[in-house]
XYZ file of C-alpha atoms in Angstrom:
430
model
C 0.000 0.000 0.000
C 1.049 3.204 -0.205
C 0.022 4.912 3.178
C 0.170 3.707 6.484
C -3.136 4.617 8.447
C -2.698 8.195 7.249
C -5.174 8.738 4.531
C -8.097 10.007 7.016
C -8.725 12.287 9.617
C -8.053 10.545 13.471
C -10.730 9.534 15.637
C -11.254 11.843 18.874
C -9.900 11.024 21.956
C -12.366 8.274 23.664
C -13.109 7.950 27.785
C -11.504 5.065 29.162
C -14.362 3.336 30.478
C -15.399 0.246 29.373
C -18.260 0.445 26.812
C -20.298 -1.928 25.096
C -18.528 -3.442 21.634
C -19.804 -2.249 18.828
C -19.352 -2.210 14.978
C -16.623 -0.040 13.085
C -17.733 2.922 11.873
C -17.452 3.933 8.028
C -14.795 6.201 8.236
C -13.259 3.786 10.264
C -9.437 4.961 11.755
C -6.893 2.207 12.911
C -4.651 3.950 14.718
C -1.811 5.926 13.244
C 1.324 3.860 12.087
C 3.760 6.820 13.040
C 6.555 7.262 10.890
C 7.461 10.113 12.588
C 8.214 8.069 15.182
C 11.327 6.771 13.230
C 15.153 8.666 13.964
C 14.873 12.047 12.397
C 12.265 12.581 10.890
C 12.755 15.963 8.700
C 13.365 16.006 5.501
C 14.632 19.370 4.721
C 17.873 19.384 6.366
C 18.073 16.043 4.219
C 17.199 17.838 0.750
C 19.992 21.008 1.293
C 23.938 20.632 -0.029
C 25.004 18.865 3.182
C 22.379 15.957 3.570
C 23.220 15.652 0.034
C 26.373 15.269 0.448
C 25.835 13.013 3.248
C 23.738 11.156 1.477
C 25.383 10.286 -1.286
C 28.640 9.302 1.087
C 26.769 6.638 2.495
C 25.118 5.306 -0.578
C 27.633 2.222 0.032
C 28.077 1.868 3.211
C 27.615 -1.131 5.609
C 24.428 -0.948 8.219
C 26.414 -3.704 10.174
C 29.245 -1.143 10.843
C 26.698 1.869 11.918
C 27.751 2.750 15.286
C 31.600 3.399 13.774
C 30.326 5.315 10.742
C 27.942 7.933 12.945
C 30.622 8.481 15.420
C 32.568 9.414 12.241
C 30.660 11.697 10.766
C 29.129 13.273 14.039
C 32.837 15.100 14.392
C 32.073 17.119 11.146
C 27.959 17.011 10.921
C 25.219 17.806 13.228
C 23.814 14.418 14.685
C 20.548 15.012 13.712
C 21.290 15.323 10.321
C 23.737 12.600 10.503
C 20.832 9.906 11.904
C 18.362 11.294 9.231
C 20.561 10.364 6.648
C 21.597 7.372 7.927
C 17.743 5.972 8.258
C 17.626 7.425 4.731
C 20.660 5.480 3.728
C 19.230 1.763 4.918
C 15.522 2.786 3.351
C 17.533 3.149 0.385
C 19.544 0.246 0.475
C 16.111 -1.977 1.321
C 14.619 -0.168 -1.198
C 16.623 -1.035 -4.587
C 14.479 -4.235 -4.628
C 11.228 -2.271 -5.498
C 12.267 0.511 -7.380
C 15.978 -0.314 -8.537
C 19.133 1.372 -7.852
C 18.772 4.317 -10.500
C 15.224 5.672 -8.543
C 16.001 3.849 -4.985
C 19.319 6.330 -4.209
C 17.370 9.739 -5.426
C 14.289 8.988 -3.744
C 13.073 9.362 0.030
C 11.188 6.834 2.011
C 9.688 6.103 5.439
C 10.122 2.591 6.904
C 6.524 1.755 6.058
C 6.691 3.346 2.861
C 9.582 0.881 2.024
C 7.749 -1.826 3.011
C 4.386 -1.515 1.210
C 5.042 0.694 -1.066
C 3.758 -0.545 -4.811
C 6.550 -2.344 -6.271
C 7.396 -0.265 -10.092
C 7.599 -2.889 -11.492
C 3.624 -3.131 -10.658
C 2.887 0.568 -10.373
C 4.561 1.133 -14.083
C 1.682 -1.704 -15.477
C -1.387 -0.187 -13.822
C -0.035 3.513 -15.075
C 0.194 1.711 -18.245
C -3.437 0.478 -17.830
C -4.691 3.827 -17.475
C -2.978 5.549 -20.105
C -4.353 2.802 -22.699
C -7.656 4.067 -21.279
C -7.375 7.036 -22.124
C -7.088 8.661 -18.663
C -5.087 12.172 -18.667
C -5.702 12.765 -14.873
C -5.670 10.941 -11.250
C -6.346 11.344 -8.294
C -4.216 9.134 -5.822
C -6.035 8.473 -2.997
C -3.912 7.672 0.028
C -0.844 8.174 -2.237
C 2.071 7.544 0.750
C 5.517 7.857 -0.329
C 4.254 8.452 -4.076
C 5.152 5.082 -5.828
C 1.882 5.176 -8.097
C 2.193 8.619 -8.676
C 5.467 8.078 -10.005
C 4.592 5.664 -12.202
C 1.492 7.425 -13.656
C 3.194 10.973 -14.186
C 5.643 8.616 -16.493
C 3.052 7.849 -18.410
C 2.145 11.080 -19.284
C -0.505 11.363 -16.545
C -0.945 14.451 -14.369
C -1.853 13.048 -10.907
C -3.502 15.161 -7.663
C -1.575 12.535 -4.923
C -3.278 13.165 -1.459
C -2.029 11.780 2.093
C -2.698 12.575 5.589
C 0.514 12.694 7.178
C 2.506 15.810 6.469
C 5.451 13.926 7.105
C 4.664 11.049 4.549
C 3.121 13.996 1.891
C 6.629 15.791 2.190
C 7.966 12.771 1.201
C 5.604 12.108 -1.540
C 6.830 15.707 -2.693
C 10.273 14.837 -2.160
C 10.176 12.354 -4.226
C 8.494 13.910 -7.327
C 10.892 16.605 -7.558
C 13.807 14.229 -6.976
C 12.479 12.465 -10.181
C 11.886 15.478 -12.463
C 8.206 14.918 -12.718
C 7.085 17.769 -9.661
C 5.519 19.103 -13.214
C 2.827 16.300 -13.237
C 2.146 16.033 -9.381
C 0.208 17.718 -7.254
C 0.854 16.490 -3.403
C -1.938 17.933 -1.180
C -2.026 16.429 2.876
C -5.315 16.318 3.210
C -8.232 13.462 4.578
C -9.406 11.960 1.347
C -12.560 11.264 2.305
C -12.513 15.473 1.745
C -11.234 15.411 -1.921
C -13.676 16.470 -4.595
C -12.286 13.934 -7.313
C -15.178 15.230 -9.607
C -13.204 16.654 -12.301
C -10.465 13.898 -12.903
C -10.551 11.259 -15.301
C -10.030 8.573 -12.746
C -9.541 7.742 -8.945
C -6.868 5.275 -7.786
C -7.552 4.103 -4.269
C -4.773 2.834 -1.746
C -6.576 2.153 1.389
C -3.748 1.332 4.173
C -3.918 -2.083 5.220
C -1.918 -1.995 8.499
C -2.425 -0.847 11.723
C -0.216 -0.125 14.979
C -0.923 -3.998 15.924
C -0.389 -5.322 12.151
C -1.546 -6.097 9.488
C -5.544 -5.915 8.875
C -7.420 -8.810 7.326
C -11.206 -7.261 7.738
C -11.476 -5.021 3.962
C -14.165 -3.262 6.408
C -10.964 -2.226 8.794
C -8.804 -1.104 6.139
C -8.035 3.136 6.656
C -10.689 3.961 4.753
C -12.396 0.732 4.849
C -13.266 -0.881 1.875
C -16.948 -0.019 1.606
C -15.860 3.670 1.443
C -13.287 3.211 -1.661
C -15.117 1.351 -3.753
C -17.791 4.566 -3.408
C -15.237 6.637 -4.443
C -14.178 4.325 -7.041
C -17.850 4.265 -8.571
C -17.398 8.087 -8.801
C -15.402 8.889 -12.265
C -15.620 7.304 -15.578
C -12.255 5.013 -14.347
C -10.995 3.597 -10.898
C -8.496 1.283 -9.626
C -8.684 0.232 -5.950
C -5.478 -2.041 -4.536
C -6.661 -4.789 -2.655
C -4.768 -7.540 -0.815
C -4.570 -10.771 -2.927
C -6.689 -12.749 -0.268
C -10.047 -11.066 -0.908
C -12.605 -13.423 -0.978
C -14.593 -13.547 -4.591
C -17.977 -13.057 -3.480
C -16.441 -9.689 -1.608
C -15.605 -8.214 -5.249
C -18.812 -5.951 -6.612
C -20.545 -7.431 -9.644
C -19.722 -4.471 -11.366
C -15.894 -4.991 -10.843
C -13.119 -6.322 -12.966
C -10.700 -7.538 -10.457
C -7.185 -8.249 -11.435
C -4.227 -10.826 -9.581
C -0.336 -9.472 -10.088
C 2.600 -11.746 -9.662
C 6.072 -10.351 -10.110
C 8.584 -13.475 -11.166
C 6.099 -15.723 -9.994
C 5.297 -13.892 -6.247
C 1.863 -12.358 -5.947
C 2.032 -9.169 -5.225
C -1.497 -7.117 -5.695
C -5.610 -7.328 -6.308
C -6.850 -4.462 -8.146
C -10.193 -3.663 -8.662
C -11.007 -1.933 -11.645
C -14.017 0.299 -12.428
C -15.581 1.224 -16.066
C -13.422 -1.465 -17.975
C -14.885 -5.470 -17.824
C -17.605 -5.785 -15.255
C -17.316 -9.026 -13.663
C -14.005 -10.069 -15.370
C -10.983 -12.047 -13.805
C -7.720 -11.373 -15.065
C -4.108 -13.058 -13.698
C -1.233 -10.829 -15.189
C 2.119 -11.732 -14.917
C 5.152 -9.550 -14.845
C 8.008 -8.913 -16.256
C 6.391 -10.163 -19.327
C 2.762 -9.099 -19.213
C 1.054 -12.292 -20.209
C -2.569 -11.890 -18.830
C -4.913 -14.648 -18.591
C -8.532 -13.902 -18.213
C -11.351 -15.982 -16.819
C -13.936 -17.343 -19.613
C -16.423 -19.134 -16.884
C -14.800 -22.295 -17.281
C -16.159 -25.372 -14.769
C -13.729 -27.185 -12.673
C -11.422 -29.268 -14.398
C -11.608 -32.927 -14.422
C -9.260 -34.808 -11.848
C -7.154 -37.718 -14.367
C -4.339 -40.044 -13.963
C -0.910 -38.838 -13.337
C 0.665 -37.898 -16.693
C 3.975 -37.278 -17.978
C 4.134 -33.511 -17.146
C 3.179 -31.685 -13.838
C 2.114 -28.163 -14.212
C 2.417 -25.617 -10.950
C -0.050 -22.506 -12.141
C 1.243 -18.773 -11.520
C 0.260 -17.576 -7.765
C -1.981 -14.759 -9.881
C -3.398 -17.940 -12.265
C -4.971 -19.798 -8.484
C -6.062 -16.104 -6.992
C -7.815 -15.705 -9.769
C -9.691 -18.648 -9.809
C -8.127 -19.405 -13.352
C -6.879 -22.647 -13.349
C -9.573 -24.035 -14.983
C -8.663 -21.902 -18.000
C -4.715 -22.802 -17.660
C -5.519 -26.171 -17.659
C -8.219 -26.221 -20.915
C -4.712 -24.673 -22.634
C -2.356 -27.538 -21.688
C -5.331 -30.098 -22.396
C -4.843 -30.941 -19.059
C -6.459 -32.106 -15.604
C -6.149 -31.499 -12.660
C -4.524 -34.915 -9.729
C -7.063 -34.326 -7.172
C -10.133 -31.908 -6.968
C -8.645 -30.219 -4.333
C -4.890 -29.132 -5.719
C -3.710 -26.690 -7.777
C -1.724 -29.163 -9.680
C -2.360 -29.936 -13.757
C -1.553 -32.958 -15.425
C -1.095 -33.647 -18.828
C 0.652 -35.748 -21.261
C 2.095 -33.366 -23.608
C 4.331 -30.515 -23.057
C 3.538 -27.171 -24.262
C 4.913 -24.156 -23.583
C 2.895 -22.173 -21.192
C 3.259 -18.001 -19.376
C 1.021 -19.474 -16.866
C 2.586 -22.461 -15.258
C 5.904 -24.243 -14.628
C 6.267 -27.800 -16.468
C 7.650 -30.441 -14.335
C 8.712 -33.747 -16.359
C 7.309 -36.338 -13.579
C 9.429 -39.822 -13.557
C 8.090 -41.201 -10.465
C 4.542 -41.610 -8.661
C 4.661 -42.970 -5.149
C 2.620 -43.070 -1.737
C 3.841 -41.024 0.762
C 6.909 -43.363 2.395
C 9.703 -41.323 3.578
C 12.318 -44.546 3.629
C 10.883 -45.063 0.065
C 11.614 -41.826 -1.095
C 15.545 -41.839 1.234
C 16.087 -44.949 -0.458
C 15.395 -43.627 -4.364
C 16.873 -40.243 -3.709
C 20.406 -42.401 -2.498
C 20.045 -44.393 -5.805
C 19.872 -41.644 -7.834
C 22.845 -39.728 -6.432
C 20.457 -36.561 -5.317
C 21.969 -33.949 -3.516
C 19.937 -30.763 -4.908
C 16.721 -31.754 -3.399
C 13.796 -29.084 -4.529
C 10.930 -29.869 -2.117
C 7.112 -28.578 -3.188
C 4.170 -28.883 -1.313
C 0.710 -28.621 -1.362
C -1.773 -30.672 0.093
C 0.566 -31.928 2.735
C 0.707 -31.420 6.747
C 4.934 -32.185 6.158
C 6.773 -28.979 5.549
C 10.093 -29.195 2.688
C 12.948 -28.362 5.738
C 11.732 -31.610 7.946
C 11.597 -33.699 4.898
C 14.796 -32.510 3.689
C 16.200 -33.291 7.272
C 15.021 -37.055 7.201
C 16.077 -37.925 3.656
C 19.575 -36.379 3.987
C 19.984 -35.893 0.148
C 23.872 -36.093 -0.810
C 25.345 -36.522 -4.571
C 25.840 -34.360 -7.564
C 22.361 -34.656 -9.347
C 19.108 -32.679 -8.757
C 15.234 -33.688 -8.835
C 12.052 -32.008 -7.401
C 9.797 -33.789 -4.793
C 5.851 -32.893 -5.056
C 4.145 -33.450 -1.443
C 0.898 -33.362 -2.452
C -2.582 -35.785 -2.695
C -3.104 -37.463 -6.054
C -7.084 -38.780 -6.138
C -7.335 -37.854 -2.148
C -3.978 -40.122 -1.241
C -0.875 -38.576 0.135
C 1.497 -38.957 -2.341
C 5.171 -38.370 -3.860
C 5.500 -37.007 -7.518
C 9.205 -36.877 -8.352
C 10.524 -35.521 -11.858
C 12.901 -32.377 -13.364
C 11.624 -28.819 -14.542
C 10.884 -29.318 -18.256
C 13.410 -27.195 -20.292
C 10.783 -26.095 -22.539
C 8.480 -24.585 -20.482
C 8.078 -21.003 -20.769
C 8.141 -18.250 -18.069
C-alpha cells in the first residue's frame, strides 16, 4: 500500500471506560502507524547541499558497521542530520528491490513506505493500464511515499496525490521533484474522504492495510475501509482500488473487474477496476505481461498422473483461473482439491511451470531416502501442497547427498498422500 493509516482524519480522543462493543464505523481509523516516530524525521535538512552530500557518502556503506560510521561523521555534521541520513541510507539500500538502484538512491522513504510501497515494477503496469484508457488525470487516494504517482506521471498522466501525514506527503513531494516529474504532481495532505475527485478522469484508491498492531485482514478495517473506496471508485468514468490478494470472490462488486499481479512468480497485488470489464478475472504476470482472463470455465476434471506436472502462476490460483490454464495444456487437474495440472504433452505455457514427472509414489519417507540415495540426489527441490509435512523436515530425514538434482511434489493425487518426483521441463516457458 502506499500509506500507512494516514489517509483520514483521526478519531477523537475516547473515555476510558469500558463500553459496550460495537461495529466499526465507516470512516473507520486504525490507529496511526507513526513514521514520525522513526530517527529524524525531517526532511529538509536532508534535501539542502550537506544531507546531500551526506547522502550520497553513504550510498555504500555497511548498516552492520553503523555505530563506527555515525561516530565518524558526528565530528564534522550535526547528529541530527547525521541519523536522518543514515535511516535514509538503509531505506535506500532496502529499497533497490522495489524501485531499482537508478530511482532507490534519489528517492526518500519512510520505513513503512519501504515496506508496502507498490513495487514499479507493478505501479509502471497499472499507469500503463490507465494511459491505454485514455485517462489524462488521477487522483491518488492515500498516495504515501508516491510510488503510483510516479509511475502514472511517467506515463504522461498528471496526478492530484493526497495523504494525511505531512510527514509522509513531504515525502511524496520529495520524491516527485527528486524524479523530475514535480511538473505532473500535485501532493496535497489532506483526509481523502474530503477530496472532490469530480473533475479527474479517474480515482486510484490505496486504502492502508496496516495498523499499529499489524496487518488488517477485515477489507471493512482497512483506513478507509473498503466499503468507502469502492464509493469513491464508482465516482469517475475510471478507478483502480489495490486490494490484498486474499479477498474473498464473493467480496468483489458485480460491477468490478478484479485483477491478480505476480512479479517473477510472487503475488504481489488485487486491483479492482471500475468502467473497464464488469465481472471479469484477469491473472497478469510480470516482467512479461502475459494476462490470462477468466472465460467461466467449470472445474477441471481430476485424471491419472501424466507425464508432465504443471504448478499454475500464484496470480493464475487467486484468480480462480486454473480451470482456464488447464483447458490450454489439455490438461487435468490430480485431485479436486490441488492446484496441480496434469497432462501428457508438453507445451509451452506463461502461466505455469512444467515439471517432467518420472516417479509416482505413496507417501513413504524410507521409500523416497532410499530412491533419492540411488539416484545420487543432492539438490533436493521440495514442493508442497496438500501436505501437513513442511520441505525443511523432509529434507532433514532424507539427507539428500550426490551431484544430481530432482524435485519432490508433497501433495494428494485422487485424495492419497502422495510423492510425484521428476525435473523442470526445459521447454516450459516463463
Amino acid at each position: 500500500m502506499h500509506g500507512v493509516a494516514s489517509c483520514q482524519r483521526r478519531s477523537p480522543t475516547r473515555p476510558r471506560h469500558r463500553r459496550p462493543a460495537r461495529t466499526i464505523p465507516r470512516l473507520a481509523d486504525n490507529g496511526r502507524v507513526n513514521d514520525a516516530a522513526s530517527p529524524s524525521p525531517h526532511l529538509a535538512p536532508l534535501l539542502g547541499d550537506e544531507g546531500q552530500a551526506l547522502l550520497a557518502a553513504l550510498r555504500d556503506y555497511d548498516p552492520g558497521q553503523e555505530l563506527a560510521v555515525a561516530t565518524r561523521l558526528r565530528r564534522e555534521h550535526p547528529a541530527e542530520l547525521v541519523s536522518a541520513a543514515l535511516t535514509q541510507a538503509r531505506l535506500r539500500q532496502r529499497a533497490v528491490a522495489k524501485f531499482g538502484a537508478e530511482d532507490a538512491y534519489r528517492m526518500y522513504f519512510t520505513p513503512h513506505g519501504v515496506e508496502q510501497s507498490t513495487r514499479a515494477s507493478v505501479a509502471a503496469h497499472r499507469a500503463g493500464r490507465f494511459a491505454r484508457l485514455g485517462v489524462r488525470s488521477v487522483a491518488d487516494l492515500c498516495c504515501g511515499i508516491g510510488g503510483d504517482a510516479l509511475a502514472l506521471a511517467r506515463a504522461g498522466i498528471s496526478v492530484l496525490a493526497v495523504d494525511r501525514d505531512p510527514f509522509t506527503a513531504a515525502v511524496a513531494r520529495a520524491n516527485a521533484e527528486a524524479l523530475g516529474l514535480a511538473g505532473l504532481i500535485e501532493v496535497r495532505c489532506a483526509d481523502v474522504t474530503e477530496i472532490d475527485t469530480s473533475s479527474y478522469d479517474a480515482v486510484f484508491v490505496d486504502p492502508a492495510r496496516r495498523g499499529g498492531r499489524g496487518r488488517i485482514f477485515d477489507p471493512e478495517a482497512y483506513s478507509p475501509p473498503l466499503s468507502w473506496a469502492i464509493g469513491a471508485a464508482r465516482a469517475p468514468g475510471y478507478a483502480a482500488l489495490k486490494i490484498a490478494p486474499g479477498i474473498p470472490h464473493e467480496a468483489i462488486p458485480e460491477e468490478a473487474e478484479a485483477e491478480w499481479i505476480s512479479d517473477h512468480g510472487d503475488v504481489k497485488e488485487a486491483v479492482l477496476w471500475f468502467g473497464t470489464a464488469p465481472g471479469a478475472r484477469r491473472a497478469t504476470l510480470l516482467p512479461s505481461g502475459a494476462a490470462l482472463v477468466g472465460r467461466g470455465l467449470p472445474d477441471p476434471a481430476v485424471r491419472k498422473t501424466g507425464r508432465f506436472l504443471y504448478e499454475p502462476d500464484g496470480a493464475v490460483i487467486r484468480a480462480h483461473l486454473v480451470a482456464e490454464a488447464a483447458e490450454d495444456l489439455d490438461g487435468g487437474l490430480i485431485d479436486g482439491t490441488i492446484a496441480y495440472i496434469t497432462a501428457d504433452e508438453l507445451r509451452p505455457t506463461p502461466y505455469a511451470t512444467a515439471y517432467e514427472i518420472t516417479d509416482e509414489l505413496p507417501f513413504n519417507l524410507k521409500k523416497l531416502k532410499a530412491l533419492l540415495r540411488e539416484r545420487e540426489v543432492g539438490h533436493l527441490t521440495v514442493k508442497k501442497r496438500g501436505s501437513a509435512v513442511e520441505p525443511e523436515e523432509l529434507r532433514r530425514k532424507v539427507k539428500p547427498s550426490g551431484p544430481n538434482a530432482a524435485t519432490v511434489f508433497l501433495t494428494r493425487v485422487a485424495g492419497a498422500p502422495s510423492m510425484l518426483i521428476g525435473a523442470p521441463a526445459a521447454a516450459a516457458v516463463r
